Structure formats: structure tokens, C-alpha cells
Short mmCIF file of C-alpha atoms and ligand atoms in Angstrom, two decimals:
data_model
loop_
_atom_site.label_atom_id
_atom_site.label_comp_id
_atom_site.label_asym_id
_atom_site.label_seq_id
_atom_site.Cartn_x
_atom_site.Cartn_y
_atom_site.Cartn_z
CA MET A 1 39.68 147.07 160.01
CA THR A 2 42.01 150.09 160.03
CA SER A 3 41.09 152.80 157.53
CA LEU A 4 43.61 154.20 155.04
CA SER A 5 43.50 157.63 156.60
CA ALA A 6 44.38 156.21 160.02
CA LEU A 7 47.63 154.70 158.74
CA PRO A 8 50.80 156.18 160.23
CA ARG A 9 52.38 158.64 157.75
CA LEU A 10 56.04 158.97 157.00
CA PRO A 11 57.46 162.50 156.98
CA ASP A 12 57.97 164.19 153.61
CA ALA A 13 61.48 164.75 152.28
CA GLY A 14 60.83 167.29 149.49
CA LEU A 15 59.56 167.04 145.95
CA PHE A 16 60.16 163.32 145.56
CA GLY A 17 58.04 162.54 148.62
CA SER A 18 59.07 160.27 151.41
CA PHE A 19 62.44 159.37 149.94
CA GLY A 20 64.83 161.31 147.70
CA PRO A 21 66.18 160.36 144.30
CA THR A 22 69.65 159.16 145.32
CA THR A 23 70.58 155.79 146.69
CA LEU A 24 71.94 157.33 149.91
CA GLU A 25 68.69 159.16 150.57
CA ARG A 26 66.74 156.03 149.80
CA LEU A 27 68.92 154.02 152.17
CA ALA A 28 68.49 156.54 154.98
CA PHE A 29 64.76 156.36 154.41
CA GLN A 30 64.76 152.58 154.52
CA ARG A 31 66.67 152.54 157.76
CA ARG A 32 63.89 154.62 159.27
CA LEU A 33 61.42 152.15 157.83
CA ALA A 34 63.29 149.35 159.59
CA GLN A 35 62.30 151.00 162.92
CA ALA A 36 58.58 151.04 162.12
CA ARG A 37 56.49 149.13 164.64
CA GLU A 38 53.32 149.16 162.59
CA PRO A 39 52.80 146.44 159.96
CA LEU A 40 51.84 149.00 157.26
CA VAL A 41 52.83 152.67 156.91
CA ARG A 42 52.01 155.29 154.31
CA GLY A 43 54.39 157.55 152.43
CA ARG A 44 54.41 159.50 149.16
CA ILE A 45 56.25 159.52 145.89
CA LEU A 46 55.65 162.76 144.02
CA HIS A 47 51.90 163.22 144.55
CA LEU A 48 51.05 159.51 144.84
CA PRO A 49 50.50 157.62 148.09
CA VAL A 50 52.77 154.61 148.58
CA TYR A 51 52.24 151.88 151.17
CA PHE A 52 55.11 150.08 152.84
CA PRO A 53 54.51 146.73 154.53
CA CYS A 54 57.08 146.52 157.36
CA THR A 55 56.67 143.26 159.28
CA PRO A 56 57.49 139.82 157.83
CA GLU A 57 53.79 138.92 158.17
CA ALA A 58 52.62 141.93 156.13
CA VAL A 59 55.30 141.37 153.51
CA HIS A 60 54.36 137.69 153.34
CA GLU A 61 50.77 138.72 152.55
CA VAL A 62 51.96 140.94 149.67
CA LEU A 63 54.51 138.59 148.11
CA VAL A 64 53.06 135.20 148.90
CA GLY A 65 49.54 134.97 150.36
CA LYS A 66 47.90 137.58 148.18
CA ALA A 67 50.44 137.73 145.36
CA ARG A 68 47.69 137.31 142.77
CA SER A 69 46.27 140.73 143.70
CA PHE A 70 49.54 142.47 142.73
CA GLU A 71 51.57 143.22 139.64
CA LYS A 72 55.04 144.72 139.37
CA SER A 73 54.88 148.49 138.97
CA PRO A 74 55.43 149.30 135.29
CA GLY A 75 58.58 151.53 135.42
CA LEU A 76 61.10 148.77 134.95
CA ARG A 77 58.94 147.13 132.30
CA VAL A 78 59.04 150.33 130.24
CA LEU A 79 62.81 150.72 130.64
CA LEU A 80 63.57 147.14 129.75
CA ASN A 81 61.07 147.04 126.87
CA ASP A 82 63.51 147.51 123.99
CA LEU A 83 66.14 145.38 125.67
CA ALA A 84 64.35 142.42 127.18
CA GLY A 85 60.75 142.91 125.95
CA GLN A 86 58.48 140.74 127.98
CA GLY A 87 61.14 138.54 129.55
CA LEU A 88 60.41 136.68 132.78
CA PHE A 89 61.49 139.60 135.00
CA THR A 90 58.97 142.05 133.52
CA ALA A 91 56.23 139.83 132.09
CA GLU A 92 52.85 139.70 133.81
CA GLY A 93 49.66 137.59 133.76
CA ALA A 94 49.25 134.61 131.43
CA LEU A 95 52.55 135.21 129.59
CA TRP A 96 54.52 135.27 132.86
CA ARG A 97 52.77 132.11 134.11
CA SER A 98 53.48 130.11 130.98
CA GLN A 99 57.10 131.37 130.75
CA ARG A 100 57.75 130.59 134.40
CA LYS A 101 56.37 127.05 133.91
CA MET A 102 58.55 126.49 130.89
CA MET A 103 61.69 127.86 132.50
CA ALA A 104 61.38 126.53 136.06
CA PRO A 105 62.70 123.03 135.17
CA LEU A 106 65.90 124.59 133.75
CA PHE A 107 66.67 126.19 137.08
CA GLN A 108 66.14 123.23 139.38
CA PRO A 109 69.22 122.27 141.46
CA ALA A 110 70.20 119.27 139.28
CA PRO A 111 70.36 121.07 135.89
CA ILE A 112 72.00 124.11 137.47
CA HIS A 113 74.71 121.91 139.06
CA GLN A 114 75.89 121.22 135.51
CA TYR A 115 77.15 124.80 135.43
CA ALA A 116 79.21 124.45 138.62
CA ASP A 117 82.24 123.46 136.59
CA THR A 118 81.88 126.59 134.47
CA MET A 119 81.79 128.65 137.67
CA ARG A 120 84.89 126.96 139.01
CA LEU A 121 86.84 127.19 135.74
CA VAL A 122 86.02 130.86 135.24
CA ALA A 123 87.07 131.65 138.83
CA GLU A 124 90.28 129.60 138.51
CA HIS A 125 91.10 131.42 135.27
CA ALA A 126 90.57 134.79 136.97
CA ALA A 127 92.81 133.71 139.87
CA SER A 128 95.52 132.51 137.48
CA ARG A 129 95.68 135.95 135.80
CA MET A 130 96.42 137.74 139.09
CA HIS A 131 99.95 138.29 140.32
CA GLU A 132 101.71 139.30 143.53
CA GLY A 133 101.53 143.03 144.23
CA GLN A 134 98.89 143.68 141.56
CA ALA A 135 96.44 146.48 142.31
CA ILE A 136 92.90 145.34 141.42
CA ASP A 137 89.32 146.39 142.00
CA LEU A 138 87.50 143.40 143.45
CA ALA A 139 84.16 144.78 142.24
CA HIS A 140 85.51 144.89 138.67
CA GLU A 141 86.99 141.38 139.00
CA THR A 142 83.78 139.92 140.35
CA THR A 143 81.77 141.61 137.56
CA ARG A 144 84.07 140.01 134.97
CA ILE A 145 83.77 136.66 136.59
CA ALA A 146 79.98 136.77 137.00
CA MET A 147 79.57 138.05 133.42
CA SER A 148 81.73 135.23 132.08
CA VAL A 149 79.89 132.61 134.15
CA VAL A 150 76.46 133.68 132.95
CA GLY A 151 77.75 134.27 129.38
CA LYS A 152 79.29 130.83 129.18
CA SER A 153 76.29 129.11 130.82
CA LEU A 154 73.88 130.90 128.50
CA PHE A 155 75.71 130.95 125.20
CA ASP A 156 78.59 128.46 125.54
CA VAL A 157 81.17 131.04 124.51
CA ASP A 158 84.59 131.05 126.09
CA THR A 159 85.72 134.63 126.07
CA PHE A 160 82.94 136.63 127.52
CA ASP A 161 83.42 139.83 129.37
CA GLU A 162 82.80 143.50 128.85
CA ALA A 163 85.54 143.55 126.21
CA ASP A 164 83.47 141.20 124.05
CA ALA A 165 81.02 142.92 121.65
CA LEU A 166 78.00 141.29 123.29
CA GLY A 167 79.24 142.03 126.78
CA GLU A 168 79.93 145.63 125.80
CA ALA A 169 76.45 146.03 124.30
CA LEU A 170 74.86 144.65 127.46
CA THR A 171 76.92 146.92 129.65
CA THR A 172 75.88 149.96 127.59
CA CYS A 173 72.19 149.00 127.87
CA LEU A 174 72.44 148.30 131.58
CA ALA A 175 74.10 151.64 132.25
CA TRP A 176 71.27 153.36 130.37
CA VAL A 177 68.63 151.52 132.44
CA ASN A 178 70.41 152.57 135.58
CA ASP A 179 70.64 156.23 134.56
CA ASN A 180 66.92 156.40 133.94
CA LEU A 181 65.65 154.25 136.81
CA THR A 182 64.93 157.16 139.12
CA SER A 183 64.40 159.85 136.45
CA LEU A 184 61.40 162.15 136.48
CA GLY A 185 61.04 161.31 132.75
CA LEU A 186 60.25 157.74 133.67
CA VAL A 187 57.69 158.81 136.27
CA ALA A 188 56.04 161.01 133.58
CA HIS A 189 56.13 158.06 131.19
CA VAL A 190 54.39 155.73 133.64
CA LEU A 191 51.74 158.39 134.39
CA ALA A 192 51.08 158.74 130.65
CA LEU A 193 50.89 154.96 130.33
CA ASP A 194 48.26 154.81 133.10
CA ALA A 195 46.35 157.84 131.89
CA THR A 196 45.96 156.46 128.33
CA ALA A 197 44.76 153.11 129.79
CA SER A 198 42.09 154.70 131.97
CA LEU A 199 40.96 157.08 129.22
CA ALA A 200 40.74 154.21 126.73
CA SER A 201 38.52 152.21 129.09
CA ALA A 202 36.24 155.25 129.57
CA THR A 203 35.69 155.84 125.81
CA ALA A 204 34.45 153.85 122.81
CA GLY A 205 34.86 153.59 119.06
CA ARG A 206 37.55 155.56 117.27
CA PRO A 207 38.82 157.60 120.27
CA ARG A 208 39.21 154.36 122.19
CA ARG A 209 41.28 152.76 119.41
CA ALA A 210 43.43 155.87 119.17
CA LEU A 211 44.04 155.86 122.93
CA GLN A 212 44.79 152.13 122.88
CA SER A 213 47.42 152.61 120.20
CA LEU A 214 48.87 155.55 122.12
CA HIS A 215 48.93 153.35 125.21
CA ALA A 216 50.86 150.66 123.29
CA ARG A 217 53.37 153.32 122.18
CA PHE A 218 54.01 154.17 125.87
CA ALA A 219 55.15 150.60 126.49
CA SER A 220 58.42 151.68 124.92
CA PRO A 221 60.48 154.48 126.59
CA PHE A 222 60.30 156.79 123.57
CA LEU A 223 59.66 159.90 125.70
CA LEU A 224 63.04 159.56 127.38
CA PRO A 225 65.37 161.68 125.17
CA THR A 226 68.37 159.42 125.70
CA SER A 227 66.40 156.38 124.41
CA ARG A 228 67.27 157.57 120.86
CA ASP A 229 71.00 157.85 121.59
CA PRO A 230 72.82 156.21 118.62
CA LYS A 231 75.18 154.33 120.95
CA LEU A 232 72.24 152.79 122.80
CA ARG A 233 70.39 151.94 119.55
CA ALA A 234 73.56 150.32 118.19
CA ALA A 235 73.98 148.27 121.40
CA VAL A 236 70.33 147.07 121.20
CA ARG A 237 70.97 146.04 117.56
CA VAL A 238 74.15 144.16 118.48
CA LEU A 239 72.20 142.25 121.14
CA GLU A 240 69.43 141.29 118.77
CA GLU A 241 71.72 140.28 115.93
CA ARG A 242 74.27 138.41 117.97
CA ILE A 243 71.74 136.42 119.96
CA GLN A 244 69.63 135.71 116.85
CA GLY A 245 72.86 134.51 115.18
CA MET A 246 73.44 132.03 117.97
CA ILE A 247 69.82 130.85 117.79
CA ASP A 248 70.15 130.31 114.03
CA GLU A 249 73.39 128.38 114.53
CA ARG A 250 71.69 126.06 117.03
CA ARG A 251 68.75 125.52 114.72
CA ARG A 252 71.09 124.69 111.80
CA HIS A 253 73.35 122.29 113.68
CA GLY A 254 70.89 120.61 115.99
CA PHE A 255 70.45 121.27 119.69
CA THR A 256 73.64 119.52 120.83
CA ARG A 257 75.07 122.20 123.13
CA ASN A 258 74.51 122.10 126.84
CA ASP A 259 73.90 125.85 127.28
CA LEU A 260 70.83 127.64 128.64
CA LEU A 261 70.10 129.11 125.20
CA THR A 262 69.67 125.60 123.79
CA ARG A 263 67.51 124.67 126.75
CA LEU A 264 65.34 127.76 126.22
CA LEU A 265 64.93 126.82 122.58
CA THR A 266 63.91 123.24 123.34
CA ALA A 267 61.69 124.00 126.37
CA LYS A 268 58.04 123.07 125.91
CA ASP A 269 54.92 124.40 127.61
CA PRO A 270 54.36 121.53 130.07
CA ASP A 271 50.60 121.59 130.33
CA GLY A 272 49.45 123.71 127.46
CA SER A 273 49.85 122.95 123.79
CA GLY A 274 53.40 121.65 124.20
CA GLU A 275 54.50 124.68 122.18
CA SER A 276 57.98 126.16 122.40
CA MET A 277 58.97 129.84 122.62
CA SER A 278 59.26 132.12 119.61
CA ASP A 279 62.78 133.30 118.70
CA ALA A 280 61.92 136.80 119.92
CA GLN A 281 60.80 135.43 123.30
CA VAL A 282 64.01 133.35 123.55
CA ARG A 283 66.07 136.47 122.81
CA HIS A 284 64.22 138.41 125.52
CA GLU A 285 64.67 135.63 128.04
CA ALA A 286 68.39 135.31 127.21
CA VAL A 287 68.92 139.08 127.79
CA THR A 288 66.80 138.97 130.95
CA LEU A 289 68.87 136.12 132.37
CA PHE A 290 72.06 137.85 131.49
CA VAL A 291 71.04 141.16 133.04
CA ALA A 292 69.40 139.66 136.16
CA GLY A 293 72.15 137.10 136.58
CA HIS A 294 75.47 138.90 136.67
CA GLU A 295 75.30 142.36 138.25
CA THR A 296 73.51 141.04 141.32
CA THR A 297 75.92 138.14 142.01
CA ALA A 298 78.97 140.30 141.26
CA THR A 299 77.87 142.97 143.67
CA ALA A 300 77.18 140.48 146.47
CA LEU A 301 80.60 138.90 145.90
CA ALA A 302 82.41 142.26 146.02
CA TRP A 303 80.72 143.07 149.35
CA SER A 304 81.61 139.60 150.63
CA PHE A 305 85.33 140.26 150.04
CA TYR A 306 85.03 143.74 151.59
CA LEU A 307 83.21 142.51 154.73
CA LEU A 308 85.74 139.70 155.20
CA SER A 309 88.64 142.10 154.85
CA ARG A 310 87.23 144.08 157.79
CA ASN A 311 86.98 140.98 159.97
CA PRO A 312 90.30 139.06 160.03
CA GLU A 313 88.99 136.24 162.23
CA LEU A 314 86.10 135.56 159.91
CA MET A 315 88.47 135.86 156.95
CA ALA A 316 90.70 133.17 158.48
CA ARG A 317 87.73 130.83 158.82
CA ALA A 318 86.75 131.36 155.16
CA VAL A 319 90.36 130.79 154.06
CA ASP A 320 90.65 127.65 156.16
CA GLU A 321 87.56 126.28 154.48
CA ALA A 322 88.95 127.07 151.04
CA LEU A 323 92.36 125.54 151.85
CA ALA A 324 90.77 122.36 153.17
CA PHE A 325 90.13 121.45 149.54
CA GLY A 326 93.90 121.06 149.12
CA GLU A 327 94.91 121.26 145.49
CA GLY A 328 91.82 119.48 144.24
CA PRO A 329 89.01 121.31 142.50
CA ILE A 330 86.64 123.33 144.68
CA THR A 331 83.36 121.80 143.73
CA ALA A 332 79.81 122.29 144.89
CA TRP A 333 78.99 118.63 145.12
CA GLN A 334 79.47 118.61 148.87
CA PRO A 335 77.84 121.83 149.99
CA GLU A 336 78.80 121.21 153.64
CA ARG A 337 82.45 121.74 152.65
CA LEU A 338 81.53 125.31 151.64
CA ALA A 339 79.20 125.90 154.59
CA PHE A 340 81.08 128.93 156.01
CA CYS A 341 81.59 130.64 152.63
CA THR A 342 77.88 130.14 152.00
CA ARG A 343 77.03 131.83 155.32
CA VAL A 344 79.38 134.70 154.41
CA PHE A 345 77.64 135.16 151.08
CA LYS A 346 74.21 135.02 152.70
CA GLU A 347 75.18 137.58 155.31
CA ALA A 348 76.60 139.90 152.59
CA LEU A 349 73.26 139.59 150.81
CA ARG A 350 71.50 140.59 154.07
CA LEU A 351 73.66 143.68 154.66
CA TYR A 352 73.80 144.73 151.01
CA PRO A 353 70.83 143.19 149.17
CA PRO A 354 71.63 143.91 145.49
CA LEU A 355 67.98 144.80 144.82
CA MET A 356 66.82 146.77 147.83
CA MET A 357 63.23 147.55 146.98
CA MET A 358 60.45 145.74 145.09
CA PRO A 359 57.74 148.06 143.75
CA ARG A 360 54.28 146.52 143.35
CA ARG A 361 50.82 147.76 142.42
CA THR A 362 47.45 146.34 143.45
CA LEU A 363 45.34 144.88 140.64
CA GLU A 364 42.18 145.01 142.76
CA ALA A 365 41.09 146.06 146.23
CA VAL A 366 42.98 143.89 148.72
CA GLU A 367 43.34 143.72 152.46
CA ILE A 368 46.91 143.89 153.84
CA ALA A 369 47.57 143.87 157.58
CA GLY A 370 43.89 144.52 158.19
CA VAL A 371 43.80 147.61 155.88
CA SER A 372 41.82 147.64 152.66
CA LEU A 373 44.00 149.01 149.86
CA PRO A 374 42.26 150.33 146.70
CA PRO A 375 42.98 149.07 143.18
CA ARG A 376 46.15 150.57 141.57
CA ALA A 377 47.68 151.41 144.95
CA LEU A 378 51.49 151.45 144.99
CA VAL A 379 52.99 149.03 147.51
CA PHE A 380 56.77 149.00 147.94
CA VAL A 381 58.44 146.08 149.72
CA SER A 382 61.77 147.19 151.17
CA ILE A 383 64.17 144.24 151.26
CA TYR A 384 66.77 146.51 152.88
CA ALA A 385 64.49 147.63 155.72
CA MET A 386 63.51 144.05 156.53
CA HIS A 387 67.19 143.05 156.74
CA TYR A 388 67.91 145.79 159.28
CA ARG A 389 65.03 145.08 161.70
CA GLU A 390 66.52 144.68 165.11
CA SER A 391 63.83 142.32 166.32
CA LEU A 392 64.88 139.87 163.58
CA TYR A 393 68.58 140.58 163.46
CA PRO A 394 70.03 141.76 166.78
CA GLU A 395 72.86 144.29 166.15
CA PRO A 396 71.73 144.52 162.50
CA GLU A 397 74.82 146.48 161.40
CA ARG A 398 77.14 143.69 162.49
CA PHE A 399 78.55 141.29 159.90
CA ASP A 400 77.86 137.94 161.52
CA PRO A 401 77.77 134.99 159.07
CA ASP A 402 76.82 132.66 161.90
CA ARG A 403 73.33 134.15 161.90
CA TRP A 404 72.92 131.62 159.12
CA LEU A 405 73.66 128.53 161.21
CA PRO A 406 70.64 126.31 160.51
CA GLU A 407 69.35 126.44 164.10
CA ARG A 408 69.50 130.27 164.22
CA GLU A 409 68.01 130.65 160.78
CA ALA A 410 65.11 128.37 161.76
CA GLU A 411 64.07 130.85 164.48
CA ARG A 412 63.22 133.57 161.96
CA PRO A 413 60.03 133.90 159.88
CA LYS A 414 60.64 133.12 156.20
CA ALA A 415 59.85 136.61 154.92
CA ALA A 416 62.54 137.99 157.20
CA TYR A 417 65.16 137.27 154.51
CA LEU A 418 64.34 138.57 151.08
CA PRO A 419 67.41 139.03 148.85
CA PHE A 420 65.72 136.78 146.30
CA SER A 421 62.19 137.90 147.12
CA ALA A 422 59.53 135.30 148.08
CA GLY A 423 56.42 133.73 146.61
CA PRO A 424 55.62 133.10 142.96
CA ARG A 425 58.03 135.77 141.70
CA PHE A 426 60.90 134.42 143.73
CA CYS A 427 64.20 134.78 141.84
CA ILE A 428 64.46 131.90 139.41
CA GLY A 429 68.27 132.11 139.55
CA ALA A 430 68.59 131.95 143.34
CA HIS A 431 70.06 128.47 143.25
CA PHE A 432 72.48 129.49 140.49
CA ALA A 433 73.66 132.48 142.55
CA MET A 434 73.95 130.53 145.81
CA LEU A 435 76.10 127.98 144.03
CA GLU A 436 78.25 130.56 142.29
CA GLY A 437 78.88 132.95 145.18
CA PRO A 438 80.55 130.60 147.71
CA LEU A 439 82.38 128.73 144.96
CA VAL A 440 83.98 131.83 143.50
CA LEU A 441 84.73 133.18 146.97
CA ALA A 442 86.58 130.03 148.03
CA THR A 443 88.38 129.62 144.68
CA LEU A 444 89.90 133.10 144.86
CA LEU A 445 90.60 133.02 148.61
CA ARG A 446 92.43 129.74 148.36
CA ARG A 447 95.06 131.25 146.10
CA TRP A 448 95.30 134.92 147.08
CA HIS A 449 95.06 137.27 149.98
CA PHE A 450 93.43 140.57 149.04
CA GLU A 451 94.76 143.50 151.00
CA VAL A 452 92.01 146.12 151.28
CA ASP A 453 93.08 149.45 152.77
CA PRO A 454 91.74 149.22 156.38
CA GLY A 455 91.42 153.01 156.60
CA ARG A 456 89.04 153.29 153.68
CA GLU A 457 85.41 152.88 154.41
CA ILE A 458 83.46 151.91 151.32
CA VAL A 459 79.91 153.21 150.92
CA VAL A 460 77.16 152.31 148.52
CA ASP A 461 76.87 153.78 145.05
CA ASN A 462 73.96 155.41 143.28
CA PHE A 463 73.21 152.52 141.00
CA ALA A 464 70.32 150.14 140.26
CA THR A 465 71.98 147.55 142.52
CA LEU A 466 73.71 148.32 145.81
CA ARG A 467 77.21 148.62 144.33
CA PRO A 468 80.26 149.64 146.35
CA ARG A 469 81.13 153.24 145.40
CA GLY A 470 84.57 153.40 143.81
CA GLY A 471 84.69 149.58 143.80
CA VAL A 472 86.72 147.57 146.33
CA PRO A 473 90.38 148.45 145.62
CA ALA A 474 92.83 145.80 146.85
CA VAL A 475 96.41 144.64 146.42
CA VAL A 476 96.89 140.97 145.56
CA ARG A 477 99.24 139.07 147.92
CA ARG A 478 100.29 135.47 147.57
CA ARG A 479 99.29 133.33 150.52
CA ALA A 480 102.22 132.47 152.83
CA SER A 481 101.88 128.99 151.41
CA GLY A 482 99.32 128.33 148.76
CA PRO A 483 98.58 125.39 146.53
CA SER A 484 101.25 126.38 144.04
CA GLU A 485 103.99 126.47 146.70
CA GLY A 486 103.47 123.47 148.90
CA PRO A 487 100.92 122.35 151.48
CA PRO A 488 98.18 124.94 151.89
CA ARG A 489 97.75 126.73 155.19
CA ALA A 490 95.37 129.37 156.49
CA GLY A 491 96.56 132.93 155.99
CA GLY A 492 94.98 136.27 155.28
C1 HEM B 501 72.81 137.29 144.27
C2 HEM B 501 72.22 137.23 143.09
C3 HEM B 501 70.80 137.59 142.84
C4 HEM B 501 69.90 138.36 143.53
C5 HEM B 501 70.16 139.11 144.81
C6 HEM B 501 68.66 138.35 142.83
C7 HEM B 501 67.49 139.00 143.25
C8 HEM B 501 66.25 138.86 142.61
C9 HEM B 501 65.02 139.45 143.14
C10 HEM B 501 64.89 140.23 144.41
C11 HEM B 501 64.05 139.13 142.28
C12 HEM B 501 62.59 139.49 142.39
C13 HEM B 501 62.34 140.88 141.87
C14 HEM B 501 60.88 141.29 142.00
O1 HEM B 501 60.03 140.43 142.10
O2 HEM B 501 60.60 142.51 141.94
C15 HEM B 501 64.64 138.37 141.19
C16 HEM B 501 63.96 137.87 140.12
C17 HEM B 501 64.59 137.24 139.04
N1 HEM B 501 65.89 136.84 138.98
FE1 HEM B 501 67.32 137.12 140.36
N2 HEM B 501 68.80 137.58 141.70
C18 HEM B 501 70.08 137.07 141.67
C19 HEM B 501 70.63 136.24 140.72
C20 HEM B 501 69.97 135.77 139.62
C21 HEM B 501 70.54 134.91 138.59
C22 HEM B 501 71.93 134.29 138.71
C23 HEM B 501 69.59 134.79 137.59
C24 HEM B 501 69.65 133.97 136.33
C25 HEM B 501 70.67 133.28 135.89
C26 HEM B 501 68.42 135.56 137.97
C27 HEM B 501 67.26 135.70 137.23
C28 HEM B 501 66.12 136.27 137.75
C29 HEM B 501 64.85 136.28 136.98
C30 HEM B 501 64.66 135.72 135.58
C31 HEM B 501 63.89 136.90 137.83
C32 HEM B 501 62.42 137.08 137.51
C33 HEM B 501 61.63 135.88 138.03
C34 HEM B 501 60.14 135.99 137.87
O3 HEM B 501 59.60 137.06 138.03
O4 HEM B 501 59.54 134.94 137.62
N3 HEM B 501 68.71 136.16 139.22
N4 HEM B 501 66.00 138.22 141.43
#
């Protein structure tokens, strides 16, 4: 067995440790990580050692084989506490297990297919609002679309975008989470959370109770000065009141709607007491699904458009596929008809995985890649680094949707592709996103050509997800002959 001290060490990059605070520094660091030959390497964040599994086998051990020995690291849990409490994304242990069991049936392919029409209608509506010569930002458009799709699927409301009070409140909260995600204040908060837990377990009686209550206080981000900002507090209140209002309405009028909120309210614990969720838990899950479900998909869609705009031949193939639907609805009922757009979306998710890193912490001593890690060790899985490993993806920088032809995909180990993670904490909305992405792409491409300035290289932004900096500005051009003007033909 290799000892901890014998692990290869990554060079330091200043106060923050192995990787700096900005997205660009973190990306550069992860590209170096993609070159690592060893299955496990050691780095540092502030004064704490961090371990990075690098090969698909080592990552598989962390996320799948030995997943029970890990928890998510608590930073995001603290940040989302006032917003999404213990929703599925942040919950741990018994609560997470029972919530996942209750919610998994809602996200199976068959129930999710019922939202395909919503996806199509929202995309068609967005396309119908565009006009020849209009200057748009594709990142903004895809955010509006994804927000409306998840808003309509969750709450069955028709107008839902950032102009809506609920959408605005969510956007405010999300921006706050993003601003604090890499703050030193959050690191201090997490250290205080841990310190109070260890001190409490080492004491007894009154001091213990005092430390336990202090520990509970640290579950909420009260130390971060901006957490008391009146605009943020007002947004949190709007979320609570509006969602509670919708819950009350459903309770009053029976559960007749076909939205996810109704399904959350009527879901029962399958093998426990048959109990349903409390209203507070339903509110937290609704916010969790909203937050997890729109920014990620919107970002991947924006990159898909950008990558296609750089590759006219691939664009023509995607357009051909969209035009082959004629004037009929672009549906998801025959996935083979959207096979190329699906490969485009998958490849965009490889090159720009919306969540690039998954921080974990060991709950007990555990052996990874033949190395025994101590309890409470930080282990970061870099999705981005995995997606740029040359041994898995030759010419990793190249946008090549055909990497996802079934026979080529079958050659790679499963943990080589991680946009939705792997194992028990695999993204519950992956099927939803994989339905929405290609469908929206084809629906917009069928009608419009988006002229993106070929001289402008778009880089990633410093945000929680890998957003395109400055968006993806484009000019809308009518296809030489689109559905509204006669028989469709490939263009673009
Ligand atoms: C392209 C779009 C998406 C990407 C790239 C994505 C990515 C991810 C990743 C990487 C995780 C695991 C995070 C971790 O374990 O640290 C995750 C979890 C999750 N995602 Fe997604 N996601 C997407 C879309 C969605 C959608 C559409 C929904 C809901 C409608 C959703 C809901 C969730 C939830 C609830 C979890 C937590 C699951 C659990 O821990 O049991 N996601 N997602």
C-alpha cells in the first residue's frame, strides 16, 4: 500500500494552495491534473491537504464503489441552507436516502417524457419571438428557455422567466451563492462548523450542549456579511411565500395538476412508513430542482450553439437533422431522429461540464487507489480534468460529437464521462436534461441561423457553472428556406 507521504504532490500556487480562487486559475490547474499519470495526487487548499483521484478507476472507487465512505463537503450545504435547506442536492445520510427513494420514481424516463411537450412549446415560443437581424445573446436566451421549462414543469405556470417575481428571487439567490462560493468567509465558516463539532464530541454536559447549539448555528451562513443583505432576505421570503402559496392551492383544490410540485406533494416513502414530505421539505426540494435544473442545462446549450457556430460542417449536420422533422413538431418520442443533436449536446457537456468539480470528504478511513485516506480527508473529483484526459479522448480540445457514436462510447470506461457524476449521487435530472438539450437545440436551429462573430473567441466566466464570459452574442438570420417559407432545407 502506498503511504500518504509518498503521494505525488502538486505545486503550490500561492495562498489558496494548489489552485487559485478564479475559474480561470482553477481551469488551468485542472488541465494540469488531466496530465497526471498517477491514480491519486495530493494538493492543498489553504492549509488543508486535498486528494485528487485522476484515473477513471480511482474516481469510480470514490463515487461508486466506496461512495458510502464519503459525504459532500459542507461548503455548498452552508450556502444553500437558507435557500434550499436540506434538499436532495445537499442532504446527507438517512434524510438523503429516503428523499432519493421518494423522488427517484418522478425522474424515470416515462414520467419525464410527459414534460417533453413543455420543452418543445417553450422552445417554439422563444423561436417565434425572434426576428431577422435581431441581436441576441444565446446564453441569455437559453437561460430564459431553461428557466421557463423547469418553472412550467415544476409549478405549471405559463409565464416564468427572470422577469417573474419568483424567477427574479431565484436569480438573486443564485447570484449570491455564486459570489460566495469561493470566498474566504465560506472557508472560515466551514472550519468553524468542523471545529465546533469536534469540540462538542470531546466535551460533556453544559459545554457540550453549548457547542452543539453553536454548531447548529453554523449550518446557516450567518457569518457571511452579505447574508443579511435586505435584497437577499426579501428574495428568500418571496421564494418561501410563493412556493407555499402554490402548495396551499394544491392542497385546497386537490392534486389534479400534472406538475412536479404536485408529484412531490403526493410522493410516499416506498418502504418506510408510507409517509409523505413536510411542506418545508417540499419547498426545499422545489427550490433545489429549480436551481440545479436550469443554469446547468442553459449553460450547456449556450456552449452547444457556440461550438456549432465554429464548425460549419457539424452545424449543417445538426440543421439537417432538425429540418428532417419538416413542419411537424420536434418530439423526443423517437430519440434516433435527434441522434446527432444529442451527440452535440453530450460533447458540449464534455468540453464545458457545467459543474467542473465535486468536493467530497471521507467519513471514515478508506482505501483509494491503494492509499489509505484518513477520516475527514478532502477528496475533490475533477470532472473537467477527466474530460480532457488524452488517453480517453484523443485530441481532447477538439469538438467532435462523433466521439459519442455508440461503438466509440462503448470503448471508454464509464467513469470517463462525468457531467452528471456517477454512483448513488448521480444527477437525478440527467434524463430531463438529455431530453431538453437536443430538443431545444433542434427546435431553434430549424427556424433560425445564429450568426456568431467568427473573430470572437469566447472564454469561460468566473461563475459557479462554466458559463461563457460575456454570453454568446449572435445575430438572428432566417434560414434560406425554413418551415414558414416553404420546404425546409439545410442552411447555416
Ligand atoms: C446539463 C444539465 C445538468 C448537469 C450538467 C447536472 C450535473 C449534476 C451533477 C454533476 C450532480 C452531482 C453533484 C455532486 O454529487 O456533487 C448533480 C446532482 C443533481 N442534479 Fe443535476 N445536472 C443537470 C441537470 C439537472 C436537472 C434538469 C435537474 C432537475 C430537474 C437536476 C437536479 C439535480 C439534483 C436534485 C441533484 C442531486 C442528486 C442527489 O444528490 O441525489 N440536475 N447534477
